[in-house]
Coordinates of C-alpha atoms and ligand atoms in Angstrom, one line a residue:
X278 CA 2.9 -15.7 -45.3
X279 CA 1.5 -12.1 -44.7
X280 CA -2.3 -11.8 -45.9
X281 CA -4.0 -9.3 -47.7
X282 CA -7.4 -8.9 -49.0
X283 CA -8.2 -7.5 -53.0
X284 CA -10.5 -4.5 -52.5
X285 CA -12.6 -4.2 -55.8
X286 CA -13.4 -0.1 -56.5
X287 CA -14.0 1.4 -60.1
X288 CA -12.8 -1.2 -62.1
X289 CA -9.5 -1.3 -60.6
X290 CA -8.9 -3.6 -57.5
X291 CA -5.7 -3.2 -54.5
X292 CA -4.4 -5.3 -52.3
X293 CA -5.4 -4.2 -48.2
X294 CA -2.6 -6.1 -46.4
X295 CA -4.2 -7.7 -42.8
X296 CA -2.2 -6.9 -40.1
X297 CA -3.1 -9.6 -37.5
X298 CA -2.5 -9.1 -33.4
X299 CA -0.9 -11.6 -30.9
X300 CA -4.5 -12.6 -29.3
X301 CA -6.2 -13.0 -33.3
X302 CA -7.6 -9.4 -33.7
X303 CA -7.5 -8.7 -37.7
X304 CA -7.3 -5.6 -39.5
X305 CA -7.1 -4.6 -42.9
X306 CA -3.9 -1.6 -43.0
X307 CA -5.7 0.9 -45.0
X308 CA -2.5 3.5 -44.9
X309 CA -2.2 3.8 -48.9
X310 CA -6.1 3.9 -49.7
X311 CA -6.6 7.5 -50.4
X312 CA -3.1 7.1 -52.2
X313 CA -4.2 4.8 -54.8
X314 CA -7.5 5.1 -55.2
X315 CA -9.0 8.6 -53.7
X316 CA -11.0 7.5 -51.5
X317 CA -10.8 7.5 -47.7
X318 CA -12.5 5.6 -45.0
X319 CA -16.0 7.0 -42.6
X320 CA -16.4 5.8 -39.4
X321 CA -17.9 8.4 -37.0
X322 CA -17.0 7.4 -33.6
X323 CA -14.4 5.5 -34.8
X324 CA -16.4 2.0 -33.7
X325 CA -14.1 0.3 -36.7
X326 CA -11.0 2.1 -36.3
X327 CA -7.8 0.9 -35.1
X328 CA -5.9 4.0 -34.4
X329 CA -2.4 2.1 -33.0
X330 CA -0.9 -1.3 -32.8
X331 CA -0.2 -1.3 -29.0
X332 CA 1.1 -3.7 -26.2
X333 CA -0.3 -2.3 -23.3
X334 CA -4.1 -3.5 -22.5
X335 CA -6.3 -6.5 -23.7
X336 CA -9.6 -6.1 -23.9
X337 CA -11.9 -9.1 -25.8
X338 CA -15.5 -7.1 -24.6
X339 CA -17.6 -10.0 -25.7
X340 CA -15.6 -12.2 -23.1
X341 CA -15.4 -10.2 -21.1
X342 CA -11.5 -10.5 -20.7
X343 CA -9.1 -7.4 -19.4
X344 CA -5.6 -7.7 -19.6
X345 CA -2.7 -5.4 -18.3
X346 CA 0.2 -6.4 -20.3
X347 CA -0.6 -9.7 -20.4
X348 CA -1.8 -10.4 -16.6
X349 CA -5.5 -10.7 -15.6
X350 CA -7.5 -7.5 -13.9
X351 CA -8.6 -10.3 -11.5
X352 CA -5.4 -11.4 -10.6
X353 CA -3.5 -7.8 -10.1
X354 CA -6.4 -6.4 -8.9
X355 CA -6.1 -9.7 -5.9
X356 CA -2.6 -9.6 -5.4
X357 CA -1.1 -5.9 -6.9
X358 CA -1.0 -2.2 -5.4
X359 CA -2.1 0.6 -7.6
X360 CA 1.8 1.2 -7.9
X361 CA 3.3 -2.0 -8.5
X362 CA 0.4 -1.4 -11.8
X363 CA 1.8 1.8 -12.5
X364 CA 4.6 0.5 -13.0
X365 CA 3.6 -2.7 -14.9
X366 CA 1.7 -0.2 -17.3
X367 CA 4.3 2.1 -17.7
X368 CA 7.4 0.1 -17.7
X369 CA 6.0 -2.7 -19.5
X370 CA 6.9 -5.9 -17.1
X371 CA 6.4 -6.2 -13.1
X372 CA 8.6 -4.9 -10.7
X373 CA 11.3 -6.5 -8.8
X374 CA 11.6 -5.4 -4.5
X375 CA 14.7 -3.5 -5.3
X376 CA 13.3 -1.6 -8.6
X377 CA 9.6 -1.2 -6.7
X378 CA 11.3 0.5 -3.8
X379 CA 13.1 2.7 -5.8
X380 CA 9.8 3.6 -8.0
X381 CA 7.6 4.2 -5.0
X382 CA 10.7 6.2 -3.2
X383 CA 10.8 8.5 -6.2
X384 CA 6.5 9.1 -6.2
X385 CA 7.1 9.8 -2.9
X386 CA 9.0 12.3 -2.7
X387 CA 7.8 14.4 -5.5
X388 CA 4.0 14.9 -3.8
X389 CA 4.7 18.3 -2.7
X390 CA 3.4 21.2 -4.9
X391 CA 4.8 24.8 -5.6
X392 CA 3.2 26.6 -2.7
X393 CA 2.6 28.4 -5.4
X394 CA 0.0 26.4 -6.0
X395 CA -2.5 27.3 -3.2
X396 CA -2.9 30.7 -4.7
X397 CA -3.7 28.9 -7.8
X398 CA -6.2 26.7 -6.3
X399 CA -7.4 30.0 -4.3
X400 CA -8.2 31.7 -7.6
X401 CA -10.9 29.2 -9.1
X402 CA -14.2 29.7 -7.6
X403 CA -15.4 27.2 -4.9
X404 CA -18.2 25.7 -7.0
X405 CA -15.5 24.8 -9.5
X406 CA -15.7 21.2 -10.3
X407 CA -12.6 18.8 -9.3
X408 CA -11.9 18.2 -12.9
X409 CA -11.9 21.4 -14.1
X410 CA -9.1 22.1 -11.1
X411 CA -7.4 19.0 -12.0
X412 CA -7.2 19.9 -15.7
X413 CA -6.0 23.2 -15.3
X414 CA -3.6 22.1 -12.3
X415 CA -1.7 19.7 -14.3
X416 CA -1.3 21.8 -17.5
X417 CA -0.1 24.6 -15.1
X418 CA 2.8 22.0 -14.4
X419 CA 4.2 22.6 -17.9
X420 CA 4.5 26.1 -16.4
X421 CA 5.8 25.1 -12.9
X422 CA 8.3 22.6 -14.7
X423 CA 8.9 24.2 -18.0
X424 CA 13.1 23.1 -18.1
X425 CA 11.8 19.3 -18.4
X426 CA 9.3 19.3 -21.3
X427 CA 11.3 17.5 -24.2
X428 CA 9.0 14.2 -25.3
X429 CA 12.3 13.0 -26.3
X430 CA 14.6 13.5 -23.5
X431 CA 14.2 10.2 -21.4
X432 CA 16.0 12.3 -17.9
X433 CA 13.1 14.4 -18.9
X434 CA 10.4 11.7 -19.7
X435 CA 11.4 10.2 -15.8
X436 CA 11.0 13.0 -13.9
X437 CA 7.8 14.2 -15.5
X438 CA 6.2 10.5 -15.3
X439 CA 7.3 10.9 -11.2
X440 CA 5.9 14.4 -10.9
X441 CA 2.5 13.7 -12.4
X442 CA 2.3 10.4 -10.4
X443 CA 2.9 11.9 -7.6
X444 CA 1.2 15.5 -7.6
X445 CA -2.0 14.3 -8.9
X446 CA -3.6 12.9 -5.6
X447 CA -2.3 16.1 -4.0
X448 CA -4.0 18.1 -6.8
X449 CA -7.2 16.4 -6.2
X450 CA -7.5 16.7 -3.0
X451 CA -6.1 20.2 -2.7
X452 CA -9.4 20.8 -5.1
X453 CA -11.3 19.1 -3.0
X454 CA -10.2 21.0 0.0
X455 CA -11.3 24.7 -1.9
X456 CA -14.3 23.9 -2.7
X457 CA -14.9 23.1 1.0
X458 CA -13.0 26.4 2.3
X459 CA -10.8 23.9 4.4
X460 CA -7.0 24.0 4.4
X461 CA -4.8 22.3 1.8
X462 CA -2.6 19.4 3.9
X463 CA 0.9 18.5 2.9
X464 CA 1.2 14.9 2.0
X465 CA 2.9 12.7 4.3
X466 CA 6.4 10.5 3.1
X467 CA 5.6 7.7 5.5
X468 CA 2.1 6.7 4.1
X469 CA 1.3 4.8 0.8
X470 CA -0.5 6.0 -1.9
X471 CA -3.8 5.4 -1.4
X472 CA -3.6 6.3 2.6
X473 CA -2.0 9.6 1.8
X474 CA -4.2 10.6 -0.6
X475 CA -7.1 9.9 1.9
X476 CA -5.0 12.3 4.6
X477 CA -5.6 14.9 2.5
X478 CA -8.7 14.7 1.3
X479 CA -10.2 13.6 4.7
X480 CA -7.7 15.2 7.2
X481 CA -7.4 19.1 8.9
X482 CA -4.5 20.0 11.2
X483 CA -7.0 19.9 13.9
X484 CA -6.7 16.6 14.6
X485 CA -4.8 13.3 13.3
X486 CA -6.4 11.4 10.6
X487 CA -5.5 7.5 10.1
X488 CA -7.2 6.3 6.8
X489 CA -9.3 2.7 7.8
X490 CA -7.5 -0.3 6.1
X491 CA -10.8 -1.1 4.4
X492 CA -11.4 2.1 2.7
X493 CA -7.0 2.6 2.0
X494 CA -7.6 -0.8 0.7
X495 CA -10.9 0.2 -1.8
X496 CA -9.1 3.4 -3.1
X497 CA -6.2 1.3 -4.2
X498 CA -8.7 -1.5 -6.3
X499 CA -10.4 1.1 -7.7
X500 CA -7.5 3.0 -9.1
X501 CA -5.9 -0.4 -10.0
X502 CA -9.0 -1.3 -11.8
X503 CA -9.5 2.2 -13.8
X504 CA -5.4 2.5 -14.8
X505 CA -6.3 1.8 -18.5
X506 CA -8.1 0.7 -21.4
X507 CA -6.8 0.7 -24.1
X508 CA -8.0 3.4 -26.8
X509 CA -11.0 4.4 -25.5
X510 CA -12.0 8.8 -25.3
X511 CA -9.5 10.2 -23.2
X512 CA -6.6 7.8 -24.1
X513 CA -7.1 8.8 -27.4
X514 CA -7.4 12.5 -26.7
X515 CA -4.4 11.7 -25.0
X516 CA -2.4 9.8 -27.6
X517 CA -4.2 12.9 -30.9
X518 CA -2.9 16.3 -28.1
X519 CA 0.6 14.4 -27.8
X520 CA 0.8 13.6 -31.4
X521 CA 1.6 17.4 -32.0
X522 CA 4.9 17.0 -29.8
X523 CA 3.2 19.4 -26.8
X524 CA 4.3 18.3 -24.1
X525 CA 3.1 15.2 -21.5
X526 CA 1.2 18.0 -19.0
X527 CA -0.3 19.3 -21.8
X528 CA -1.6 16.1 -23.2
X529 CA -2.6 14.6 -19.6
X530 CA -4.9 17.8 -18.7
X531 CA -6.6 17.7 -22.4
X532 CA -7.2 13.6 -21.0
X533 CA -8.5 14.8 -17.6
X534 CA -11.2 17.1 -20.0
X535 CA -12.0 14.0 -22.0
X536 CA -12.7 11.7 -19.0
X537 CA -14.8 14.2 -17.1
X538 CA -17.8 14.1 -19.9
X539 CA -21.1 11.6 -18.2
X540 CA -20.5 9.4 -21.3
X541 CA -17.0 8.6 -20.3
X542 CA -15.8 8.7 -16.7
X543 CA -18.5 11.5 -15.6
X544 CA -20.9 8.4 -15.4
X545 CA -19.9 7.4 -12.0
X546 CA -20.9 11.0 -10.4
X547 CA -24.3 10.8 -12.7
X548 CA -25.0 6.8 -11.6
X549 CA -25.1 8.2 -7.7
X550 CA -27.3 11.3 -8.7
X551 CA -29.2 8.5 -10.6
X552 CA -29.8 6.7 -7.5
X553 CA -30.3 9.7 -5.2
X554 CA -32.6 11.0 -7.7
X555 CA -34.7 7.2 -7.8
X556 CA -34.2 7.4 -3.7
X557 CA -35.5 11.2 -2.7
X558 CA -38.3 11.1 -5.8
X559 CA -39.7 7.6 -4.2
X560 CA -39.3 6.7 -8.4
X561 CA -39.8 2.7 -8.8
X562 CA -36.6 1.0 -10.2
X563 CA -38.7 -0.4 -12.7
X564 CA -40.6 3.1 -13.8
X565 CA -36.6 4.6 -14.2
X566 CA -35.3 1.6 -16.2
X567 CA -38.9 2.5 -18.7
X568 CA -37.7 6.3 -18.7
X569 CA -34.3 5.3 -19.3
X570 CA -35.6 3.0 -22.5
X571 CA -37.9 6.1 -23.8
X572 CA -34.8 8.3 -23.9
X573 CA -37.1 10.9 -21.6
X574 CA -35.2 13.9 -20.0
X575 CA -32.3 12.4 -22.0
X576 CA -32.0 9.9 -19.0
X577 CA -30.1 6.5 -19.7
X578 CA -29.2 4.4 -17.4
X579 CA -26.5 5.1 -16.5
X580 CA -23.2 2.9 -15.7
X581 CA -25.0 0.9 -18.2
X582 CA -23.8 0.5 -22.0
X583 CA -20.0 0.3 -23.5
X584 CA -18.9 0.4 -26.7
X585 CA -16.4 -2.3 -26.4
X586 CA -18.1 -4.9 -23.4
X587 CA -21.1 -6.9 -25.0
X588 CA -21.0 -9.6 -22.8
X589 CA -20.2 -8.1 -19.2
X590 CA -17.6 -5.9 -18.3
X591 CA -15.1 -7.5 -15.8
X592 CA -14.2 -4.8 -13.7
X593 CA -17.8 -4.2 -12.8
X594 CA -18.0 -7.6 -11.5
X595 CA -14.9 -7.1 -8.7
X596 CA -16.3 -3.5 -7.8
X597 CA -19.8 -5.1 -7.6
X598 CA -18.1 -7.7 -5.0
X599 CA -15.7 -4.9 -3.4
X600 CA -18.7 -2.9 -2.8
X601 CA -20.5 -5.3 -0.6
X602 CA -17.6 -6.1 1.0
X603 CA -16.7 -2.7 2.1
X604 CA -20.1 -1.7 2.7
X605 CA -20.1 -5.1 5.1
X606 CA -16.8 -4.1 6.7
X607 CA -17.9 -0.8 7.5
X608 CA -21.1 -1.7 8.8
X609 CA -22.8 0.6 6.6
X610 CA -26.6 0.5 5.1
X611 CA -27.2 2.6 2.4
X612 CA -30.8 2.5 0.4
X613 CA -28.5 3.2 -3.0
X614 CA -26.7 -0.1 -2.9
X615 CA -30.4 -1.6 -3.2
X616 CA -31.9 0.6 -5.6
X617 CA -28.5 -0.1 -7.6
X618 CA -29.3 -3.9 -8.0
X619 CA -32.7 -3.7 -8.1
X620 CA -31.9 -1.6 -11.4
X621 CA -29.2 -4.0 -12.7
X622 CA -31.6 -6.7 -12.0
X623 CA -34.3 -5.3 -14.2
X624 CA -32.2 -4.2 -16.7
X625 CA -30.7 -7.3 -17.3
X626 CA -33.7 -9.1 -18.1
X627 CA -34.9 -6.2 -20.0
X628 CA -35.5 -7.3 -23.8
X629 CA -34.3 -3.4 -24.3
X630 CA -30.8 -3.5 -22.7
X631 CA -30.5 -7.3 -24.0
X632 CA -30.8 -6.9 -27.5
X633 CA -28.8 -3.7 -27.0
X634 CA -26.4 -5.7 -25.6
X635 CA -26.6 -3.2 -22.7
X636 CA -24.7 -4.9 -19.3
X637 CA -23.5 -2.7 -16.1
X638 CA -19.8 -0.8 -16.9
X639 CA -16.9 -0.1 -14.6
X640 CA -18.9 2.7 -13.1
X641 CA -22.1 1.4 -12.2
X642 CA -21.4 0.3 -9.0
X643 CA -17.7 2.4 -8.1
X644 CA -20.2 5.2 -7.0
X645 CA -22.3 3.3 -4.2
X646 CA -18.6 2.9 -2.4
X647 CA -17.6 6.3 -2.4
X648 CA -20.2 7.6 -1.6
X649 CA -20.1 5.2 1.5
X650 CA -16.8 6.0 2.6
X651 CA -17.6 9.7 2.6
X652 CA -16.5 11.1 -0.6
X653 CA -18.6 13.8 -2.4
X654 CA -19.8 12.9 -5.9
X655 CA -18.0 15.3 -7.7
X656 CA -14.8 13.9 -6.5
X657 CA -15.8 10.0 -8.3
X658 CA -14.6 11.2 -11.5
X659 CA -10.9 12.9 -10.3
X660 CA -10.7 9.8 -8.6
X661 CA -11.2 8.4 -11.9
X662 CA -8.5 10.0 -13.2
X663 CA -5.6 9.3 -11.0
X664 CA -6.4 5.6 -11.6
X665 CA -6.1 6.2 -15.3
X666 CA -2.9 8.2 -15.0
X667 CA -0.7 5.2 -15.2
X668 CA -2.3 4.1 -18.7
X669 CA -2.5 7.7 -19.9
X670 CA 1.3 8.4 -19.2
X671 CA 2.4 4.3 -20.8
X672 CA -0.1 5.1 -24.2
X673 CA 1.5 8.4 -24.4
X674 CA 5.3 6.8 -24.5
X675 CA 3.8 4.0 -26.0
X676 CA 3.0 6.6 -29.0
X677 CA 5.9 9.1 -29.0
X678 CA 8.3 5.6 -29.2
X679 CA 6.2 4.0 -32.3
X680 CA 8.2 4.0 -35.6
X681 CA 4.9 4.4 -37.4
X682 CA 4.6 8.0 -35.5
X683 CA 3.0 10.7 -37.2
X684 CA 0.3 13.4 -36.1
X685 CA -3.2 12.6 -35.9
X686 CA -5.3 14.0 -38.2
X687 CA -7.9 12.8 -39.4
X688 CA -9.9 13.5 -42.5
X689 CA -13.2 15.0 -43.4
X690 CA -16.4 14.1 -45.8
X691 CA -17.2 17.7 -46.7
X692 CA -20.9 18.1 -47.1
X693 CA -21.2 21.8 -47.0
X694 CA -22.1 24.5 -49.7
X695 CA -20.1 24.2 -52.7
X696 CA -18.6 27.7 -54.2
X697 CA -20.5 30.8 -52.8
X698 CA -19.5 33.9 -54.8
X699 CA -19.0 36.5 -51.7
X700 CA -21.2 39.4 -51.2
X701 CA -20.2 42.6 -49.6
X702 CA -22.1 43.7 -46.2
X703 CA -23.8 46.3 -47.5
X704 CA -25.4 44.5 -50.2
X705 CA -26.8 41.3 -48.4
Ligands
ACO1146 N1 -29.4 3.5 -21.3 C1 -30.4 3.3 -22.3 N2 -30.1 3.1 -23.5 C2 -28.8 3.0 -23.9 C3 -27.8 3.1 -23.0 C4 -28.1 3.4 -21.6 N3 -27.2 3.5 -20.7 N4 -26.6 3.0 -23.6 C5 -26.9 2.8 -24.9 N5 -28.2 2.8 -25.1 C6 -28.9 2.5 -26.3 C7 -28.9 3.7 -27.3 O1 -30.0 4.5 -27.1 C8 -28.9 3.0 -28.6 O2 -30.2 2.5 -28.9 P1 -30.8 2.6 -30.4 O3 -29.9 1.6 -31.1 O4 -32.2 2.2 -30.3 O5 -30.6 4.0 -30.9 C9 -28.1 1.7 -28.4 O6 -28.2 1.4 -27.0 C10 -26.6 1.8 -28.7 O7 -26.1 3.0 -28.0 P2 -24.9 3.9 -28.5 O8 -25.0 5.2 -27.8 O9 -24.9 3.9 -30.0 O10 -23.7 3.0 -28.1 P3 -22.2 3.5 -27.9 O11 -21.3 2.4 -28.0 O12 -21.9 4.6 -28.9 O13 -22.1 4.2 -26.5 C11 -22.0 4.5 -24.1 C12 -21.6 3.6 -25.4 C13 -21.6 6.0 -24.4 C14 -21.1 4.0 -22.9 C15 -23.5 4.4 -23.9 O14 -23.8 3.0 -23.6 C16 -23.9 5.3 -22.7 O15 -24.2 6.5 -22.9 N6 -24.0 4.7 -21.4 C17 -24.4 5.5 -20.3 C18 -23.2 6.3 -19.8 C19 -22.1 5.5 -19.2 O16 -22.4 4.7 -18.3 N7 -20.9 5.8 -19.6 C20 -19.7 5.1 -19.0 C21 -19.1 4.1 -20.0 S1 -17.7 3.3 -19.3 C22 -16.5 4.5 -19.3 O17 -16.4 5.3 -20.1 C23 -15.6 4.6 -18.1

């Protein structure tokens, strides 16, 4: 029998049905409030607020349990690619051989950009950050593909989803490439993913590049790890820009601007700086985690904190593990992996961060492996976002295909001057 609960408000009282999800999340459907009574709802930040009912990602932050249309991060990020997850994100079930071949023949063979695009790229000043590239590359697309824009044309849908998928790790890397004044490579058909996005970021026509297994092999977990979660700042920018019909380029690159803030995604570039900063100051781990608690120089720590994770965050836990590994593997010493768990250590038994609930995020560690494989720190977070492409692109469809579709738009507790009478310049 569907539930409801009796809301009591100026001597009148409503029935709020509960609209209960498949793993026991509850929430009270507040859709005719304003309707019936006037009022409407406050929650800055939106900590309360269900914006969707969605099948796409789990997340139960004080189990610390991640879920990808039902299967565990653990277990995809063991046995998956970052494609076969694409495609488990965006198509809503797993691949067979037959329709995996024909997914990853399609990404391939959309990589190329416009070579219109290197005088695009050549336009933006070499300091200019990856993100800001990215975001302006891939709403240029809506320019560079302008006949397949239609949210509702599926022909259209396909070949946009393809496009993006595949042009993104050429984007980055051709950003990459600018700021560094070296030449933009062409992608190569016969590697995977994850290697051919390494041949162009790391490669010059000089000389041929092979990506190491071990570092192919990182790339791929990370971006398997950070394809989605659920509604969290740039998914929802995502899901609010597309709610006005624009088109998917449009929505993705106002994503690419949400992920890039140090509260969001941004926090894996500001976690190495964080560490650099502890390592070339000679600043105890111990004295930074007491800076970070007095709020000074507006430091947190960050990779720490998350607004959903209360417990531990479980992605962390397979990069923290990844990281040694790879770091192992390569043979590589770095001071930052120590400082890094030096600081976790603290923290952790830090009454501060415990009652705060405060545990290491996704991005805590992610930095210490790029950084050892070579990649600059303004890259981490374009990295970021071709891992969360996948999830962007599924939330978007997820959206556009919902029956309880309508624009986002929130509303507003105005607490601003009440009627002015207007006074001509001359007289104020
Ligand atoms: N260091 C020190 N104190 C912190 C930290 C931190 N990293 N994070 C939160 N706090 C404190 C706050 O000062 C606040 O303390 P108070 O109650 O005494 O005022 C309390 O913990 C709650 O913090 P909020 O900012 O209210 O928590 P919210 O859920 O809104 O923010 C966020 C979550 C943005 C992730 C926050 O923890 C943070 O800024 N962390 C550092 C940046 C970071 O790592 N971001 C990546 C998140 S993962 C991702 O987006 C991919």
């Amino acid at each position: 029998m569907a539930r409801s609960a009796e809301l009591h408000l100026d001597g009148r009282s409503i029935e709020l049905p509960i609209i209960e999800g498949s793993e026991g999340e509850r929430a009270l459907d507040i859709r005719g409030l304003r309707d019936k009574t006037g009022y409407i709802t406050l929650d800055p930040g939106y900590a309360n607020t269900g914006s969707c009912q969605s099948t796409i990602t789990f997340i139960d932050g004080e189990k610390g349990i991640l879920r990808y249309r039902g299967y565990p991060i653990e277990e995809l990020a063991e046995h998956s690619n970052f494609l076969e997850v694409a495609y488990l994100l965006i198509e809503g079930r797993l691949p067979n051989p037959q329709e995996f071949d024909n997914f990853e023949g399609s990404i391939t063979r959309h990589t190329m950009l416009h070579e219109d695009f290197r005088r695009f790229f050549g336009f933006l000043p070499k300091d200019t950050h990856p993100m800001a590239a990215c975001s302006a590359a891939v709403g240029a697309l809506s320019a560079f593909y302008s006949d397949s824009l239609d949210p509702h044309n599926p022909r259209h849908m396909e070949i946009s989803v393809h496009r993006l998928l595949a042009k993104m790790p050429t984007m980055a890397a051709y950003a990459y490439k600018h700021s560094i004044g070296q030449p933009f490579l062409y992608p190569r058909n016969d590697l995977g993913y994850s290697a051919n996005f390494l041949h162009m970021m790391f490669g010059t026509p000089c000389e041929p590049y092979e990506a190491d297994p071990v570092i192919e092999k990182a790339i791929d977990l990370l971006l398997i790890l950070h394809a989605d979660h659920e509604q969290n700042c740039s998914t929802s920018t995502v899901r609010l820009v597309g709610s006005s019909m624009v088109n998917l380029f449009a929505s993705i690159s106002a994503g690419i601007g949400a992920l890039w803030g140090p509260s969001h995604g941004g926090a894996n570039q500001k976690v190495i700086e964080m560490l650099e900063e502890i390592r070339d100051e000679g600043i105890s781990a111990r004295e930074f985690v007491e800076r970070a608690k007095r709020g000074e120089d507006t430091a947190r720590l960050m990779g720490f904190g998350h607004r959903v994770y209360k417990n531990f965050d479980p992605r962390m836990k397979i990069i923290k593990k990844a990281c040694f590994d790879v770091l192992e593997k390569l043979g590589v010493h770095t001071k930052l992996l120590e400082i890094a768990v030096e600081l976790e250590e603290i923290a952790l038994k830090d009454d501060y961060f415990v009652e705060r609930k405060l545990y290491p995020n996704v991005d805590f560690y992610s930095g210490v492996i790029y950084n050892a494989i070579g990649t600059p720190a303004n890259m981490f977070t374009a990295i970021f976002a071709l891992g969360r492409l996948p999830g962007w692109i599924a939330q978007w469809s997820e959206m556009h295909a919902d029956p309880d579709f309508k624009i986002g738009r929130p509303r507003q507790v105005y607490t601003g001057e009440t009627l002015l009478e207007y006074q001509p310049l001359s007289e104020r």
